[in-house]
């Protein structure tokens, strides 16, 4: 029988590569529903190609399809797609809005292949509570968390002392702090090893992305923050490592191609036999460096935020979401992103824990207002 799946964020980088995998495995998957926050043309293209019966666009722009499909808009559409009878959901829609369909999927016991790190960071405590009452399993799509997921599940948890996330360092790992601060958006988006969406690429350039991944790893794998380590690894071949009590280390290696961890998540707990990019280690160097926290203060800030816990990881993630959009629009400079995140974090004086989703909406509006007041309206 085919595995029935839905894809949230079908027009983005992860969604597009998920479609590539489904095309290679047409006998294994049935695409039941798709959702997107934008890019109507691409959404229509996917829907038409697979004759997807349920299609959702987050905004209210009207559109039609050549066949008989149910079309939805807004949050209601996301929630409708989450209520379909499926075997697996791919959660790759960007932003905090993804939490609403995720809650429904978990409550229904549906497994979720998840790439939306912002909601894990912002709502980690809530998600863990939901999962305790559900048969649902979250399967990480990020290459680093996929690597750690595979490694940790292959050994006895009590024998693992620490875990390592690797960071490519983006386009600035070997540049000076001054060069990094004077950069423009074209240079920021010139990632040396990965082909990703705008937000993830920008977050990778200042290591905000790795900071989000550290907090995400804490919630996924229940390691304390002192046991979660980060190394700069420019080649992006080693995606994760586990260090055992005796000091030995085992690494997960693969060619830097997101289709590999996506395919693993789609087939979990089995593996597909289709290879996308073969990794050859012949005449290849693998380099690792400590993080320069003076040049990349975002990572240090993420550790502080994670250890503080409560509402602060949500403020960190939501602030970054707004600020990346401001940077793309030319409202702020790249070097202003992290200091402004710090400003927003230091400005919060209200509740300390998120216990219901309405609080998340309040935080989002508060962050937006705080940034607009700081930047003189934008």
mmCIF file of C-alpha atoms in Angstrom, residues 92-232:
data_model
loop_
_atom_site.group_PDB
_atom_site.id
_atom_site.type_symbol
_atom_site.label_atom_id
_atom_site.label_comp_id
_atom_site.label_asym_id
_atom_site.label_seq_id
_atom_site.Cartn_x
_atom_site.Cartn_y
_atom_site.Cartn_z
ATOM 1 C CA UNK A 92 8.109 22.444 6.256
ATOM 2 C CA UNK A 93 5.960 25.581 6.330
ATOM 3 C CA UNK A 94 7.977 28.489 7.701
ATOM 4 C CA UNK A 95 6.944 30.498 10.733
ATOM 5 C CA UNK A 96 5.039 30.112 13.968
ATOM 6 C CA UNK A 97 1.735 29.404 12.154
ATOM 7 C CA UNK A 98 2.937 25.821 11.712
ATOM 8 C CA UNK A 99 2.183 25.127 15.390
ATOM 9 C CA UNK A 100 -1.584 24.942 14.780
ATOM 10 C CA UNK A 101 -1.606 22.084 12.265
ATOM 11 C CA UNK A 102 1.201 20.395 14.236
ATOM 12 C CA UNK A 103 -0.957 20.306 17.375
ATOM 13 C CA UNK A 104 -3.781 18.671 15.413
ATOM 14 C CA UNK A 105 -1.455 16.091 13.840
ATOM 15 C CA UNK A 106 0.018 15.130 17.215
ATOM 16 C CA UNK A 107 -3.433 14.901 18.828
ATOM 17 C CA UNK A 108 -4.435 12.476 16.036
ATOM 18 C CA UNK A 109 -1.315 10.321 16.451
ATOM 19 C CA UNK A 110 0.085 11.137 13.000
ATOM 20 C CA UNK A 111 3.854 10.896 12.484
ATOM 21 C CA UNK A 112 5.403 14.190 11.392
ATOM 22 C CA UNK A 113 8.620 14.664 9.391
ATOM 23 C CA UNK A 114 9.495 18.115 10.660
ATOM 24 C CA UNK A 115 11.762 20.853 9.318
ATOM 25 C CA UNK A 116 10.124 23.917 10.935
ATOM 26 C CA UNK A 117 12.627 24.513 13.703
ATOM 27 C CA UNK A 118 11.018 27.768 14.872
ATOM 28 C CA UNK A 119 8.028 25.962 16.400
ATOM 29 C CA UNK A 120 10.210 23.385 18.160
ATOM 30 C CA UNK A 121 12.235 26.241 19.648
ATOM 31 C CA UNK A 122 9.229 28.414 20.516
ATOM 32 C CA UNK A 123 6.908 25.690 21.807
ATOM 33 C CA UNK A 124 9.207 22.855 22.835
ATOM 34 C CA UNK A 125 7.668 22.394 26.292
ATOM 35 C CA UNK A 126 4.125 22.367 24.917
ATOM 36 C CA UNK A 127 5.017 19.948 22.121
ATOM 37 C CA UNK A 128 6.609 17.533 24.601
ATOM 38 C CA UNK A 129 3.408 17.557 26.652
ATOM 39 C CA UNK A 130 1.317 16.831 23.564
ATOM 40 C CA UNK A 131 3.631 13.986 22.502
ATOM 41 C CA UNK A 132 3.342 12.285 25.922
ATOM 42 C CA UNK A 133 -0.388 11.842 25.281
ATOM 43 C CA UNK A 134 0.017 10.696 21.671
ATOM 44 C CA UNK A 135 1.361 7.883 19.515
ATOM 45 C CA UNK A 136 2.775 10.494 17.131
ATOM 46 C CA UNK A 137 6.504 10.565 16.473
ATOM 47 C CA UNK A 138 8.476 13.582 15.250
ATOM 48 C CA UNK A 139 11.148 12.653 12.698
ATOM 49 C CA UNK A 140 13.622 15.485 12.146
ATOM 50 C CA UNK A 141 14.416 16.570 8.601
ATOM 51 C CA UNK A 142 17.297 18.958 9.317
ATOM 52 C CA UNK A 143 20.479 17.171 8.268
ATOM 53 C CA UNK A 144 22.101 17.632 11.695
ATOM 54 C CA UNK A 145 19.122 16.451 13.705
ATOM 55 C CA UNK A 146 18.472 13.609 11.294
ATOM 56 C CA UNK A 147 22.077 12.499 11.810
ATOM 57 C CA UNK A 148 21.763 12.682 15.601
ATOM 58 C CA UNK A 149 18.365 10.955 15.484
ATOM 59 C CA UNK A 150 19.941 8.032 13.633
ATOM 60 C CA UNK A 151 23.031 7.897 15.851
ATOM 61 C CA UNK A 152 21.272 8.212 19.203
ATOM 62 C CA UNK A 153 18.710 5.552 18.268
ATOM 63 C CA UNK A 154 21.526 3.169 17.328
ATOM 64 C CA UNK A 155 23.186 3.108 20.760
ATOM 65 C CA UNK A 156 22.302 3.023 24.450
ATOM 66 C CA UNK A 157 21.375 6.537 25.536
ATOM 67 C CA UNK A 158 23.111 6.160 28.919
ATOM 68 C CA UNK A 159 26.448 5.499 27.173
ATOM 69 C CA UNK A 160 26.385 8.816 25.256
ATOM 70 C CA UNK A 161 28.041 11.699 27.087
ATOM 71 C CA UNK A 162 27.586 14.520 24.562
ATOM 72 C CA UNK A 163 26.353 15.264 21.059
ATOM 73 C CA UNK A 164 27.878 17.435 18.321
ATOM 74 C CA UNK A 165 26.125 19.605 15.781
ATOM 75 C CA UNK A 166 28.270 20.779 12.890
ATOM 76 C CA UNK A 167 27.973 24.190 11.233
ATOM 77 C CA UNK A 168 29.310 25.072 7.812
ATOM 78 C CA UNK A 169 29.980 28.591 9.074
ATOM 79 C CA UNK A 170 28.165 29.968 6.028
ATOM 80 C CA UNK A 171 29.948 32.428 3.744
ATOM 81 C CA UNK A 172 31.799 34.193 6.600
ATOM 82 C CA UNK A 173 33.479 31.508 8.691
ATOM 83 C CA UNK A 174 36.922 32.448 7.293
ATOM 84 C CA UNK A 175 36.205 36.189 6.904
ATOM 85 C CA UNK A 176 36.969 38.899 9.449
ATOM 86 C CA UNK A 177 34.291 40.342 11.723
ATOM 87 C CA UNK A 178 34.678 43.657 9.897
ATOM 88 C CA UNK A 179 34.070 42.007 6.498
ATOM 89 C CA UNK A 180 31.036 40.237 7.910
ATOM 90 C CA UNK A 181 29.526 43.453 9.271
ATOM 91 C CA UNK A 182 29.961 45.314 5.966
ATOM 92 C CA UNK A 183 28.326 42.609 3.867
ATOM 93 C CA UNK A 184 25.293 42.916 1.583
ATOM 94 C CA UNK A 185 22.374 40.550 1.006
ATOM 95 C CA UNK A 186 23.908 38.994 -2.127
ATOM 96 C CA UNK A 187 26.966 37.881 -0.140
ATOM 97 C CA UNK A 188 24.838 36.670 2.783
ATOM 98 C CA UNK A 189 22.809 34.457 0.438
ATOM 99 C CA UNK A 190 25.925 32.945 -1.174
ATOM 100 C CA UNK A 191 26.064 29.796 0.961
ATOM 101 C CA UNK A 192 29.121 27.668 0.104
ATOM 102 C CA UNK A 193 27.634 24.183 0.493
ATOM 103 C CA UNK A 194 23.841 24.152 0.908
ATOM 104 C CA UNK A 195 20.958 25.168 -1.348
ATOM 105 C CA UNK A 196 18.306 26.433 1.085
ATOM 106 C CA UNK A 197 15.518 28.977 1.383
ATOM 107 C CA UNK A 198 16.190 32.656 2.093
ATOM 108 C CA UNK A 199 15.546 32.553 5.837
ATOM 109 C CA UNK A 200 17.645 29.479 6.608
ATOM 110 C CA UNK A 201 20.497 30.792 4.418
ATOM 111 C CA UNK A 202 20.497 34.177 6.181
ATOM 112 C CA UNK A 203 20.280 32.507 9.597
ATOM 113 C CA UNK A 204 23.217 30.279 8.667
ATOM 114 C CA UNK A 205 25.400 33.286 7.846
ATOM 115 C CA UNK A 206 25.324 34.628 11.423
ATOM 116 C CA UNK A 207 24.830 31.212 13.112
ATOM 117 C CA UNK A 208 21.354 32.113 14.389
ATOM 118 C CA UNK A 209 20.309 28.933 12.595
ATOM 119 C CA UNK A 210 22.786 26.874 14.582
ATOM 120 C CA UNK A 211 21.564 28.525 17.766
ATOM 121 C CA UNK A 212 18.014 27.495 16.915
ATOM 122 C CA UNK A 213 19.295 23.979 16.216
ATOM 123 C CA UNK A 214 21.014 23.781 19.620
ATOM 124 C CA UNK A 215 17.711 24.602 21.364
ATOM 125 C CA UNK A 216 15.910 22.208 19.022
ATOM 126 C CA UNK A 217 18.389 19.417 19.844
ATOM 127 C CA UNK A 218 17.749 19.964 23.571
ATOM 128 C CA UNK A 219 14.017 19.377 23.060
ATOM 129 C CA UNK A 220 14.415 16.525 20.552
ATOM 130 C CA UNK A 221 16.994 14.469 22.424
ATOM 131 C CA UNK A 222 16.763 15.597 26.090
ATOM 132 C CA UNK A 223 20.446 16.455 26.456
ATOM 133 C CA UNK A 224 21.337 19.378 28.708
ATOM 134 C CA UNK A 225 22.925 22.366 26.993
ATOM 135 C CA UNK A 226 26.423 21.681 28.350
ATOM 136 C CA UNK A 227 26.310 18.325 26.544
ATOM 137 C CA UNK A 228 25.361 19.862 23.184
ATOM 138 C CA UNK A 229 28.436 21.073 21.296
ATOM 139 C CA UNK A 230 28.977 22.893 18.013
ATOM 140 C CA UNK A 231 31.950 22.741 15.654
ATOM 141 C CA UNK A 232 32.549 24.645 12.411
#
